[in-house]
Coordinates of C-alpha atoms in Angstrom, one line a residue:
Chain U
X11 CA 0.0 0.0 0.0
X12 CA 0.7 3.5 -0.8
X13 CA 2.1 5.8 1.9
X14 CA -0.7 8.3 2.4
X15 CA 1.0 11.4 3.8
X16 CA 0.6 15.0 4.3
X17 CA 3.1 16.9 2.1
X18 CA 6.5 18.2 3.4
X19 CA 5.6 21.5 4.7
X20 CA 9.1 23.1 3.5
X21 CA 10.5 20.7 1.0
X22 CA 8.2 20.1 -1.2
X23 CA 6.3 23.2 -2.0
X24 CA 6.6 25.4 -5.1
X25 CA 7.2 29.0 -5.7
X26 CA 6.1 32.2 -7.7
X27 CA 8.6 34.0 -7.2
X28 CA 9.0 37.8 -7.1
X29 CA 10.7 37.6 -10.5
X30 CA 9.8 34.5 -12.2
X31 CA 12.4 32.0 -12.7
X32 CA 13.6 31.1 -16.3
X33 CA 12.4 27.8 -16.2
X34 CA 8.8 27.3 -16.4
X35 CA 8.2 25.4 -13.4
X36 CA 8.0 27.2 -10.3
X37 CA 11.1 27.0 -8.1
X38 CA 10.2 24.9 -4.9
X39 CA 10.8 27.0 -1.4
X40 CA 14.2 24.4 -0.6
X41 CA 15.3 26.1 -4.1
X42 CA 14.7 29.7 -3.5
X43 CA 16.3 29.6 0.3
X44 CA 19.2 27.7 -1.5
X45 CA 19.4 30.8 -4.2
X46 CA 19.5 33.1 -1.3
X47 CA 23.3 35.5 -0.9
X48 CA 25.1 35.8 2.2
X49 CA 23.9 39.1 2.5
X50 CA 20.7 37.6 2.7
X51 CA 21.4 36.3 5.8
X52 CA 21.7 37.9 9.1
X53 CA 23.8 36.5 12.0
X54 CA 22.3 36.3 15.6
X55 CA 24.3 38.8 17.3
X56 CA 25.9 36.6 20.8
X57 CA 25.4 39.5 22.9
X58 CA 21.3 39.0 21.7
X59 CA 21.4 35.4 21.8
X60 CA 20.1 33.5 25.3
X61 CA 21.0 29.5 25.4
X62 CA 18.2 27.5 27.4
X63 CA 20.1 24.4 27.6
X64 CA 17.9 21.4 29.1
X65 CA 18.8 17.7 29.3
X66 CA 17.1 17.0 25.9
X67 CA 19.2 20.3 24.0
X68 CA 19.4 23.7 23.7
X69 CA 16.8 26.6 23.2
X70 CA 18.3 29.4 21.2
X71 CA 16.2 32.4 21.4
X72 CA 17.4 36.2 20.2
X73 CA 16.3 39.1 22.7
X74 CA 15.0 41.9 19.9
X75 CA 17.0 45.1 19.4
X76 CA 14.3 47.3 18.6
X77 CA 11.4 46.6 21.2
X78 CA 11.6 46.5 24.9
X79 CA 15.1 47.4 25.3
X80 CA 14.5 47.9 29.5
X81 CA 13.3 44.6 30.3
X82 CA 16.1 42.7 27.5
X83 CA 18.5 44.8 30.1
X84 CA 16.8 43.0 33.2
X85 CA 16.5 39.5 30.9
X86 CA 20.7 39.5 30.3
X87 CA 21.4 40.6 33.8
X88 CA 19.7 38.0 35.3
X89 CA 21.6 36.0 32.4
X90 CA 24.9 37.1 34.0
X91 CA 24.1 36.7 37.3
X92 CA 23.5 32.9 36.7
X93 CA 20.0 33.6 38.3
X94 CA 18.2 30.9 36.9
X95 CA 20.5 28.2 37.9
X96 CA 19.2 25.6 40.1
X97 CA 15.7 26.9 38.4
X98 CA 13.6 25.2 35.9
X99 CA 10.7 25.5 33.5
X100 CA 7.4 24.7 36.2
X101 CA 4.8 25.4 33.5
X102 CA 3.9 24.1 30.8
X103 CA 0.0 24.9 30.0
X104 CA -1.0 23.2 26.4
X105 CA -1.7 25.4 23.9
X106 CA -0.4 27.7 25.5
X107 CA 3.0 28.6 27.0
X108 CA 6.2 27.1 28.7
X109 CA 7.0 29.5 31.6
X110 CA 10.1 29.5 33.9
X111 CA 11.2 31.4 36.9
X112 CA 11.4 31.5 40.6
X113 CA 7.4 30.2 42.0
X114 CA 9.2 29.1 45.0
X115 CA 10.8 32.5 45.6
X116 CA 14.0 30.6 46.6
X117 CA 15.8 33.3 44.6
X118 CA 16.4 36.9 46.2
X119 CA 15.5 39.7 43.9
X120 CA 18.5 43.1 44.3
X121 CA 16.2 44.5 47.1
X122 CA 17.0 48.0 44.6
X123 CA 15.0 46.5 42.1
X124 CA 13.3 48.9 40.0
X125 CA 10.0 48.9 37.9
X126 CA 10.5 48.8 34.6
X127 CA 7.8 50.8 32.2
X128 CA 5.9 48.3 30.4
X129 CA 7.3 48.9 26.7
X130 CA 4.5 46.4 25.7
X131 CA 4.3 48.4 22.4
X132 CA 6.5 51.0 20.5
X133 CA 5.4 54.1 18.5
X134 CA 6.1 53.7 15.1
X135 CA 8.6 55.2 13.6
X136 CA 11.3 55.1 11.4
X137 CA 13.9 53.7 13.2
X138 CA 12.1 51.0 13.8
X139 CA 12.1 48.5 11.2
X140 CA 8.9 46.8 9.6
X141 CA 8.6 45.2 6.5
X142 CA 5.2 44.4 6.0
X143 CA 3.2 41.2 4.9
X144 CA 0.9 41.6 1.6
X145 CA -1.9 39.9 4.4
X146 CA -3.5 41.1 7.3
X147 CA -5.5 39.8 10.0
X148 CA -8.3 40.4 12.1
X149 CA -5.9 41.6 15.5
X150 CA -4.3 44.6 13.7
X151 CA -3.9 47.2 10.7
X152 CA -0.8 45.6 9.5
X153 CA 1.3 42.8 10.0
X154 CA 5.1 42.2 9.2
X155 CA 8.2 41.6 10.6
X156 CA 11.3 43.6 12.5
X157 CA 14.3 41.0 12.5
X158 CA 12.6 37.8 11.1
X159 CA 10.0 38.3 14.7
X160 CA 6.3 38.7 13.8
X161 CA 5.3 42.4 14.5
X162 CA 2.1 44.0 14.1
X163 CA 0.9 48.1 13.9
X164 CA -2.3 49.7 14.3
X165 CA -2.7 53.2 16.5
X166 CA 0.5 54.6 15.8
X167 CA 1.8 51.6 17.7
X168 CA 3.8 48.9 16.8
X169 CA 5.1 45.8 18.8
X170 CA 6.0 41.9 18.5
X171 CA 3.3 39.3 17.9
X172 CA 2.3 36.5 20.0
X173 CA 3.2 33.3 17.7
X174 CA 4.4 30.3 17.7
X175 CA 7.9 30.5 19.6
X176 CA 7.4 34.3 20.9
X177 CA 8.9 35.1 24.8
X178 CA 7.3 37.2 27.1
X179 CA 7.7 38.3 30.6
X180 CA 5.4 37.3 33.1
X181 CA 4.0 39.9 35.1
X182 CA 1.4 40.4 37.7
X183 CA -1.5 42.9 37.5
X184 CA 0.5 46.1 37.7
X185 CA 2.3 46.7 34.2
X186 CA 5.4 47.3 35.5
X187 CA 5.5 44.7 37.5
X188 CA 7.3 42.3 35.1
X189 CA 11.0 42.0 36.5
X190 CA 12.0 40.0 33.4
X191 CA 12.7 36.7 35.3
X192 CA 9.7 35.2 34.7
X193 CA 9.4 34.2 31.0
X194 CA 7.5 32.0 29.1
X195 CA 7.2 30.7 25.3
X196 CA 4.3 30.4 23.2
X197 CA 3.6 26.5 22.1
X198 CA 0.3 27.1 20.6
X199 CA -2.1 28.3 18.8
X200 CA -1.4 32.2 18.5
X201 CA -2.6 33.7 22.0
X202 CA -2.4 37.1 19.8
X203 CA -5.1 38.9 22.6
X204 CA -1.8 39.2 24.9
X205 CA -0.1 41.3 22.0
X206 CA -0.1 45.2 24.0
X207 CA -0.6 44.0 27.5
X208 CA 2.8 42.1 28.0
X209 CA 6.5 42.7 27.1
X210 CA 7.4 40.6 24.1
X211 CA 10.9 40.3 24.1
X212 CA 12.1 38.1 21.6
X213 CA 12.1 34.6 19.6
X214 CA 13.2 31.2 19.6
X215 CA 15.1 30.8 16.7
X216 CA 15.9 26.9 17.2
X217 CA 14.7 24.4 19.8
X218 CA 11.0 24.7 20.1
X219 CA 10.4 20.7 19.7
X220 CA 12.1 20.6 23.1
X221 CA 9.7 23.1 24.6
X222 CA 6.4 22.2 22.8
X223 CA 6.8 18.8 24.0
X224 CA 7.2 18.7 27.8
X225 CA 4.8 16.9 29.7
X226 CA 1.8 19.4 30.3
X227 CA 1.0 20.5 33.6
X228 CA -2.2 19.6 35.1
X229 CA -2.5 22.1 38.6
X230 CA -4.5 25.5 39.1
X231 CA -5.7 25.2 35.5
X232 CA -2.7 27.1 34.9
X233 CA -0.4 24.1 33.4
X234 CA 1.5 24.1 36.2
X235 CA 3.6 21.2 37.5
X236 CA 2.3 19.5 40.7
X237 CA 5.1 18.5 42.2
X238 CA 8.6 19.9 42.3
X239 CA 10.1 17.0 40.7
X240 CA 8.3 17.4 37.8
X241 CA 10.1 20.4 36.8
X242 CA 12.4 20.9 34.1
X243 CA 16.2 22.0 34.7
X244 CA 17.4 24.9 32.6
X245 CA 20.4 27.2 32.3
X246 CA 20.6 30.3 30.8
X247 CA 23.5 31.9 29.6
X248 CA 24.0 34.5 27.0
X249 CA 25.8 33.5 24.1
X250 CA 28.5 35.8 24.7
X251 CA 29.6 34.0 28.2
X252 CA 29.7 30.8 26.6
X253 CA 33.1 29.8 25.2
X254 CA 33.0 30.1 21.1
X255 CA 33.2 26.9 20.8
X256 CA 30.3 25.7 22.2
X257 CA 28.1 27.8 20.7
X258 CA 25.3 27.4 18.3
X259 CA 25.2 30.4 15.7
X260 CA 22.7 30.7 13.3
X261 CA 21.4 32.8 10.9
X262 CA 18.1 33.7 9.9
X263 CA 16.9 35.4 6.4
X264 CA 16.6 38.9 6.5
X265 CA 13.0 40.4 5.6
X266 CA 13.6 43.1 3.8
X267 CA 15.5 41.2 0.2
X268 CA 13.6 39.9 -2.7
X269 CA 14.5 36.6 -2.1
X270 CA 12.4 37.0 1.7
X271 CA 9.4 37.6 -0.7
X272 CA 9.7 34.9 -3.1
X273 CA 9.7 32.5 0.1
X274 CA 6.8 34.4 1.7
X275 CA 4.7 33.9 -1.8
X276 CA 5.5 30.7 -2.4
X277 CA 4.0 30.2 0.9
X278 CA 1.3 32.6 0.2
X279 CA 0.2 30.6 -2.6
X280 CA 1.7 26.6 -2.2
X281 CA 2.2 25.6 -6.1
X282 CA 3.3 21.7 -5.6
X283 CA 1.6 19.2 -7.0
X284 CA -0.2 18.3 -3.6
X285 CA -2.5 21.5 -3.6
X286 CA -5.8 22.3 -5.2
X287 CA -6.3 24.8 -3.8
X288 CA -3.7 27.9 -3.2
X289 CA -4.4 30.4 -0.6
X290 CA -3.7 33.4 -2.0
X291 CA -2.6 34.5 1.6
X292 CA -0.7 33.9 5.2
X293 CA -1.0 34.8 8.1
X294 CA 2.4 36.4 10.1
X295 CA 2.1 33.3 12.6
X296 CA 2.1 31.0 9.5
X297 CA 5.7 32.3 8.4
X298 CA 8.6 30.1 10.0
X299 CA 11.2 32.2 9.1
X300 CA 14.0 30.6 7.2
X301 CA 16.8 29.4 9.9
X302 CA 19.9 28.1 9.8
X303 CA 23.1 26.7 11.2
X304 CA 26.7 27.7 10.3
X305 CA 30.0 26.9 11.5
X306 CA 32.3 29.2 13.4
X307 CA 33.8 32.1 11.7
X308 CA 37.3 32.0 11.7
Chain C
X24 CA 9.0 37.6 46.4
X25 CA 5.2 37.7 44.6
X26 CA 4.7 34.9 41.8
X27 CA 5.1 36.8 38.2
X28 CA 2.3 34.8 35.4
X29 CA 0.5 34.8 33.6
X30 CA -3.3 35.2 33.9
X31 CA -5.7 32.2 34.0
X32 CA -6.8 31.5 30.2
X33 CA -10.2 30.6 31.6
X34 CA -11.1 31.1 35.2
X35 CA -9.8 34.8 35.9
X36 CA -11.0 36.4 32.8
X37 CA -14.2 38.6 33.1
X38 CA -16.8 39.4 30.3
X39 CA -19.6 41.5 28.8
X40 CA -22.0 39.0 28.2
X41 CA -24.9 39.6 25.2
X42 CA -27.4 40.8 28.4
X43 CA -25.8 43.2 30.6
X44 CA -25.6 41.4 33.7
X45 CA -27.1 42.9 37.0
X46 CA -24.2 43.4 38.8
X47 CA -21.9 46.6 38.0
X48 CA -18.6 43.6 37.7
X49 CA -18.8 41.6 34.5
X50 CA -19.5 38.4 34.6
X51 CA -16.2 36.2 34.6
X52 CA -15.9 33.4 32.0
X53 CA -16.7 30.7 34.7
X54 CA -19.5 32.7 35.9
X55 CA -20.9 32.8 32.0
X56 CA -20.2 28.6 31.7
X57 CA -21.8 28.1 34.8
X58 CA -24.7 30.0 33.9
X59 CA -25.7 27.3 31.1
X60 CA -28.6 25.6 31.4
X61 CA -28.5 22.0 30.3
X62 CA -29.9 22.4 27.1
X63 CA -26.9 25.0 26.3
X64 CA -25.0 21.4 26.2
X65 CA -24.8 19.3 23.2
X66 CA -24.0 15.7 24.3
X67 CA -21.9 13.3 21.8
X68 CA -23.5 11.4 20.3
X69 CA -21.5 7.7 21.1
X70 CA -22.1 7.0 17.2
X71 CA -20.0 9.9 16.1
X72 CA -17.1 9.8 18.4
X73 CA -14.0 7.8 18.6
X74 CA -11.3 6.8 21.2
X75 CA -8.1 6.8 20.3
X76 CA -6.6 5.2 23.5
X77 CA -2.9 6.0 24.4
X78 CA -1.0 4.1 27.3
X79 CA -1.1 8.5 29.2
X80 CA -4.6 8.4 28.6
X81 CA -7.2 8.9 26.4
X82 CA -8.3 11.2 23.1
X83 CA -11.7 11.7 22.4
X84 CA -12.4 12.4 19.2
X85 CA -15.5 13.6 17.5
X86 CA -16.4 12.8 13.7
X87 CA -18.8 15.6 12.2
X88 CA -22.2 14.6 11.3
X89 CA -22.3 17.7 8.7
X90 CA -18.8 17.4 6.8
X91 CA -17.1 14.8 4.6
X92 CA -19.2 11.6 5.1
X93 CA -17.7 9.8 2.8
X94 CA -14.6 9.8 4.7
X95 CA -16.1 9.7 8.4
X96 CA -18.0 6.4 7.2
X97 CA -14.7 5.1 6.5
X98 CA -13.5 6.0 9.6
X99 CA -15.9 4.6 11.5
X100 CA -15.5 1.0 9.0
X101 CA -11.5 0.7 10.0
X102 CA -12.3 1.2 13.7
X103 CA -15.2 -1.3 13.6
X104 CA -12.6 -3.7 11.9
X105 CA -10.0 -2.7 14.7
X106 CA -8.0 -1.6 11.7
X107 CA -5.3 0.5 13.8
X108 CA -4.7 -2.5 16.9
X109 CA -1.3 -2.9 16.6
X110 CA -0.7 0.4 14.4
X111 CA 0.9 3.8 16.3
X112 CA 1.1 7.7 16.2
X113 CA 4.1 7.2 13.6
X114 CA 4.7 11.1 13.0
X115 CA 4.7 14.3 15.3
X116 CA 5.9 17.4 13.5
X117 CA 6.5 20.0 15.6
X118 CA 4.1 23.2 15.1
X119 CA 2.1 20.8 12.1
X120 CA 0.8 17.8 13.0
X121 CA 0.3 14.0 15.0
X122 CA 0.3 11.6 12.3
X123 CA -1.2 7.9 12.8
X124 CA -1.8 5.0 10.2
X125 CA 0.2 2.2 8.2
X126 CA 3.5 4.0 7.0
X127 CA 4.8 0.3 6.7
X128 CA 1.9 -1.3 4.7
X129 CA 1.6 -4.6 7.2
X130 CA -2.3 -3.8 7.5
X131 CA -4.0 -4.6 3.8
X132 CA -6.7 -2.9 3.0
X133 CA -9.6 -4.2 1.5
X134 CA -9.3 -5.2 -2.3
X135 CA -12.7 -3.3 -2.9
X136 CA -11.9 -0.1 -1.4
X137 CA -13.0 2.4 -3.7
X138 CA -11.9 5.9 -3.8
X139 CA -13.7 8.4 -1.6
X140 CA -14.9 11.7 -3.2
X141 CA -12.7 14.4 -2.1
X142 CA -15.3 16.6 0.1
X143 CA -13.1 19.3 0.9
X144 CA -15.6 21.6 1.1
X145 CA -19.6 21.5 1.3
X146 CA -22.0 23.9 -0.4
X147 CA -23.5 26.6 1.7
X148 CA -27.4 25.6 2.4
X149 CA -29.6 26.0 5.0
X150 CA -29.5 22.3 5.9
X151 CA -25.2 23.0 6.5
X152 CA -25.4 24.6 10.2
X153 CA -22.9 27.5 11.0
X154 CA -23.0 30.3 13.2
X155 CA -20.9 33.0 12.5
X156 CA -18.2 34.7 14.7
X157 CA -18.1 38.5 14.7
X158 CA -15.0 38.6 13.5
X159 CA -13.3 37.5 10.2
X160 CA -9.6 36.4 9.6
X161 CA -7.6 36.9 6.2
X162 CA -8.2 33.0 5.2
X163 CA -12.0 33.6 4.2
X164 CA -14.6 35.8 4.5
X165 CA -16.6 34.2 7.1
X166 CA -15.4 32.4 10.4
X167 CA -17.9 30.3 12.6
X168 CA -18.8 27.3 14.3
X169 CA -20.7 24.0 13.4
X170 CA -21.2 21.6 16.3
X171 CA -17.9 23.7 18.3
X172 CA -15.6 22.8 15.8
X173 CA -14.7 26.3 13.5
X174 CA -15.4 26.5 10.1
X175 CA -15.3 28.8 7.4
X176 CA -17.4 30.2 4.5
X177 CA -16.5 31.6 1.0
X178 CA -17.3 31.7 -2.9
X179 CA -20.8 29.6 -1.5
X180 CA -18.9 27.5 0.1
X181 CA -18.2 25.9 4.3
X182 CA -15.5 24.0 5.3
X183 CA -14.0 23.2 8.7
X184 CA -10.8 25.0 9.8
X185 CA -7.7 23.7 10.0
X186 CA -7.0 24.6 14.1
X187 CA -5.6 23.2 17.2
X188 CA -6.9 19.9 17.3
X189 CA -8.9 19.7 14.4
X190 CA -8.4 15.8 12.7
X191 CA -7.9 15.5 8.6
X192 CA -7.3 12.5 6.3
X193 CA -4.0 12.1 4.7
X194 CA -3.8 11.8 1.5
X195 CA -1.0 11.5 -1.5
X196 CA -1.3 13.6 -4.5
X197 CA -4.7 12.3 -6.1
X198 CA -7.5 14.3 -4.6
X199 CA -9.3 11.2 -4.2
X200 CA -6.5 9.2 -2.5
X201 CA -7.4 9.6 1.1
X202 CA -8.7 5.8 2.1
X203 CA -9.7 7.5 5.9
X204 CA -6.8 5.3 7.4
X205 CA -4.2 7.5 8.1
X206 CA -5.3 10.4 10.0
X207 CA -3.7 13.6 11.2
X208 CA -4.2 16.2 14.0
X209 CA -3.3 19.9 14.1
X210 CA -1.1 20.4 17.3
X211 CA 0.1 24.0 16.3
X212 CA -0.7 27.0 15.0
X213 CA -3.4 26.8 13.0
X214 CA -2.4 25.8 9.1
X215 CA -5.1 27.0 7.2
X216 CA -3.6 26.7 3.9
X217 CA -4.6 23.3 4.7
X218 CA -8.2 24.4 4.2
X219 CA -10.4 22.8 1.5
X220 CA -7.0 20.8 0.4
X221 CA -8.1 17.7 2.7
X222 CA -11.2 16.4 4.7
X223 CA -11.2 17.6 7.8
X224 CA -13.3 15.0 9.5
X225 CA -13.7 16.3 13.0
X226 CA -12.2 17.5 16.6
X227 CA -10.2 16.1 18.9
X228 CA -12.8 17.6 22.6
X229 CA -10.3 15.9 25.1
X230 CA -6.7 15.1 25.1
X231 CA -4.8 17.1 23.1
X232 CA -2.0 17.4 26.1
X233 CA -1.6 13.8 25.5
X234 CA -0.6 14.2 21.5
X235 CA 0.7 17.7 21.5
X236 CA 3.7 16.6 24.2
X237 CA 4.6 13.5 22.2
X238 CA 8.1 13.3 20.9
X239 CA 8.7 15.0 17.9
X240 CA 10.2 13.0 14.8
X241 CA 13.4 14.1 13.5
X242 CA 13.1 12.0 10.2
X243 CA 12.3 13.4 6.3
X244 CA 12.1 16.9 7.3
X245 CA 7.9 15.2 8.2
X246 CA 8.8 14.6 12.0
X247 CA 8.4 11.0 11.0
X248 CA 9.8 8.8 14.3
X249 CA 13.3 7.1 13.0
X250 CA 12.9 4.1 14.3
X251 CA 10.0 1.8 14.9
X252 CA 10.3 1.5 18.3
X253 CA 9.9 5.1 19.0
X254 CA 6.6 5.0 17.4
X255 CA 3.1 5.6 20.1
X256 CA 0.8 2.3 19.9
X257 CA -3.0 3.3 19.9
X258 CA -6.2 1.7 19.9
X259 CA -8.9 3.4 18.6
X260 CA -12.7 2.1 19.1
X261 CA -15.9 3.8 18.3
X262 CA -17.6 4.8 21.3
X263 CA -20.7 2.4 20.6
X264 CA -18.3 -0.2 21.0
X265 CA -17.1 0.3 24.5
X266 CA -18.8 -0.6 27.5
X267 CA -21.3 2.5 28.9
X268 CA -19.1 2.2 31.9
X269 CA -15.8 3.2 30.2
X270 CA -17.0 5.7 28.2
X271 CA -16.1 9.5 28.4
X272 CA -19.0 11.6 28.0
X273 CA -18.5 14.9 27.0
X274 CA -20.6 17.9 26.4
X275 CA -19.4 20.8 24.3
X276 CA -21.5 24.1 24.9
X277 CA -24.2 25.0 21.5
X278 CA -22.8 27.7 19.3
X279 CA -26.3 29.0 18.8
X280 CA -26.8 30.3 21.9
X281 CA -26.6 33.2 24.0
X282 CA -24.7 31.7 26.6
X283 CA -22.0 31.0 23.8
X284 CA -22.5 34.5 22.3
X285 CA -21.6 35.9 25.9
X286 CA -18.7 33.6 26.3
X287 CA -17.2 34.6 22.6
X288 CA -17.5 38.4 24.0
X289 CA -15.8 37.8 26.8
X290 CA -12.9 36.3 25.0
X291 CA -13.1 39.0 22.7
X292 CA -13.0 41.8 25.2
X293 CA -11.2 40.0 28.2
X294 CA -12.7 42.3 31.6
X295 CA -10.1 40.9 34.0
X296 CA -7.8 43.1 36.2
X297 CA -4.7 42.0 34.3
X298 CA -5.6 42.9 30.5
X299 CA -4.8 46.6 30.2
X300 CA -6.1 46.3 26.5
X301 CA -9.0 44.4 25.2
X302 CA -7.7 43.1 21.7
X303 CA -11.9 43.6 20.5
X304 CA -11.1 40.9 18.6
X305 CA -10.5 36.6 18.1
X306 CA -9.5 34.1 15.7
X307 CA -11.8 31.5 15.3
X308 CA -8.7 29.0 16.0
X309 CA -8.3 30.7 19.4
X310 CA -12.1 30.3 20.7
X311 CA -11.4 27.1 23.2
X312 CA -15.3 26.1 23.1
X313 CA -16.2 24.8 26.5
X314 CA -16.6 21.2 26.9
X315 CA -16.9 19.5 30.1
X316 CA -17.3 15.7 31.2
X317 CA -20.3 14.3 32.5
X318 CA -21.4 11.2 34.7
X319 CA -23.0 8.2 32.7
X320 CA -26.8 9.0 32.5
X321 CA -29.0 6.0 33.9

């Protein structure tokens, strides 16, 4: 018998590109990330780049530049300070998020610890980078992206997107009471009604099938973990504390080239032989930003 | 040192329901479920809904009564012929889907078996139930629910959406080449390019923890499972053919009601203390229908 399976979600799909190819058939999406330059490319920057090495591997997520440059502050220091060792991830709520931080309070916070203003969304400007999708959806004017993150704009406003692979900081009722060492990880469906009313800070770039696959946890309705033992080890270190060798650098296609847009349409409208039907749209939670791996620079 | 999370999904958030209520405080999204009456609840019917039994526990599955019966009758033949004993989950691809079925070809299937009609989508009548959200998404022009599980409407015609949890046929190129017998489920967000490519035969109402934490696969760029050993042995029976006593019966709250209307608002325009800005907006993949589990009736 036949294998009867859904098609590669990557590999196999087609392409129109933004300048069509030579050949008549459309180039598939492995073929236009292949065409892609160097300059296409952007390296994570190690003094952006957080490791969240577990047991099963390593979580690399990039702390954004451009929005919520206070509480990325707070996120390395605690990086620094090795404040999350002996720590672990004690929420995992499906469809939902993986959270980790201190519900024990075994961890003193600097008693001179400051608020931080919310910077749960930025005024738009132009120093702040968006390139936009062709598609929009229902939770905002416009959606697009600032460093390969989802980002959205309506208002005046702009800010990072709650999809797939998105981290946040936790906070209580009072805005500015996120401290940044708190943070969780989207693993779901797009909780986008959070977008404005918590600090997104940034994206996991590689490592989410470690994440989204925890055992869910079943206490307070909440996902957390019942029991202490259930929870998941972590250490957090920036990349730029980690000896070079041991690091995981990657690069991730940079939004604003033609060659972002060809890979964006092709997934706008899938042209493999497995489709009937074409969308003729995406949504910004729907793009997984091409990713990928490189060797150390000499 | 105060616990920094995030808020309750469900229990903490407040609402404007359809009716002002009474009291000058909204109505919190318990307070709205609670306020049900019994024939807000639509019980499964046992004929429609599958089990797909996992050594963690159990998936309860329900097959549409209004979409693709070509392909739900087939479903319902393999588990009456206890077509998947000794099959597994054989694929988890992180953000995609759970995959189960034959990917080895040891189960033949029936020399007769003649092709299914693809029933990707359904003409919009009046016989075709939907009640539409208030909001619309960039996928179609009309979002909405039939029996709980979201659907979609354009160009005259009503398909179900490709979300969380939502359970499609696999098929290989060949529009008719989906037999019913390998099945997928949506564990991420929501691919909705999907939509009106495949039957989408129904909704997975309880257990979604249990498939959306499997292992992912690391094989074919598909998150098929390398080895056979690694793969998740299931049993899947039709409800009618378990004991009363074992079975899980569910009841998932009536889209056409006002109770569900109030509920949708509140998700819409969370009240609680913690949201500082109502998004005035949802996806129909992020409406998490209430279902709840009730004793055997005599």
């Amino acid at each position: 018998m036949r294998k009867v399976l859904l098609p590669l979600t990557l590999l196999s799909c087609t392409a129109i590109a933004a300048e069509p190819p030579a050949a008549t058939k459309p180039l598939t999406t492995a073929e236009i990330i292949e065409s892609a330059t160097p300059s296409d490319w952007r390296r994570l920057d190690p003094a952006d780049t957080l490791y969240l090495d577990l047991a099963s591997g390593r979580v690399v997520i990039e702390l954004s530049r451009h929005y919520a440059p206070g509480h990325v502050a707070a996120i390395k220091a605690f990086a620094s300070a090795r404040y999350w060792d002996g720590l672990a991830i004690n929420r995992v709520q499906d469809n939902f998020v993986v959270q980790w931080g201190d519900p024990d309070n075994r961890k003193p916070l600097p008693k001179d610890l400051k608020p931080i203003a919310p910077e749960f969304s930025h005024a738009t400007d132009k120093a702040l980078p968006f390139t936009a999708l062709p598609d929009t959806d229902g939770w905002a004017k416009q959606a697009g992206f600032t460093d390969g993150m989802a980002a959205a704009r309506a208002d005046g406003q702009q800010w990072l997107a709650h999809c797939y692979g998105a981290i946040g900081v936790g906070r209580d009722n009072a805005p500015d009471s996120g401290h940044g060492n708190e943070l969780y990880v989207v693993i779901g469906q797009s909780p986008r009604q959070l977008d404005r009313n918590v600090a997104v800070v940034g994206k996991v770039w590689r490592g989410m099938e470690l994440l989204a696959s925890l055992p869910r946890g079943t206490s307070g309705g909440l996902g957390l973990y019942e029991k202490a033992e259930q929870r998941v080890p972590i250490k957090v270190r920036l990349a730029t504390e980690v000896p070079a060798a041991e690091r995981t650098n990657l690069e991730v296609m940079r939004e604003d080239r033609a060659v972002f847009a060809a890979f964006v349409e092709a997934r706008r409208n899938r042209r493999d032989d497995w489709y009937l039907k074409p969308a003729g749209h995406i949504d910004v939670c729907n793009v997984n930003v091409p990713v990928r791996e490189i060797g150390v620079r000499p």
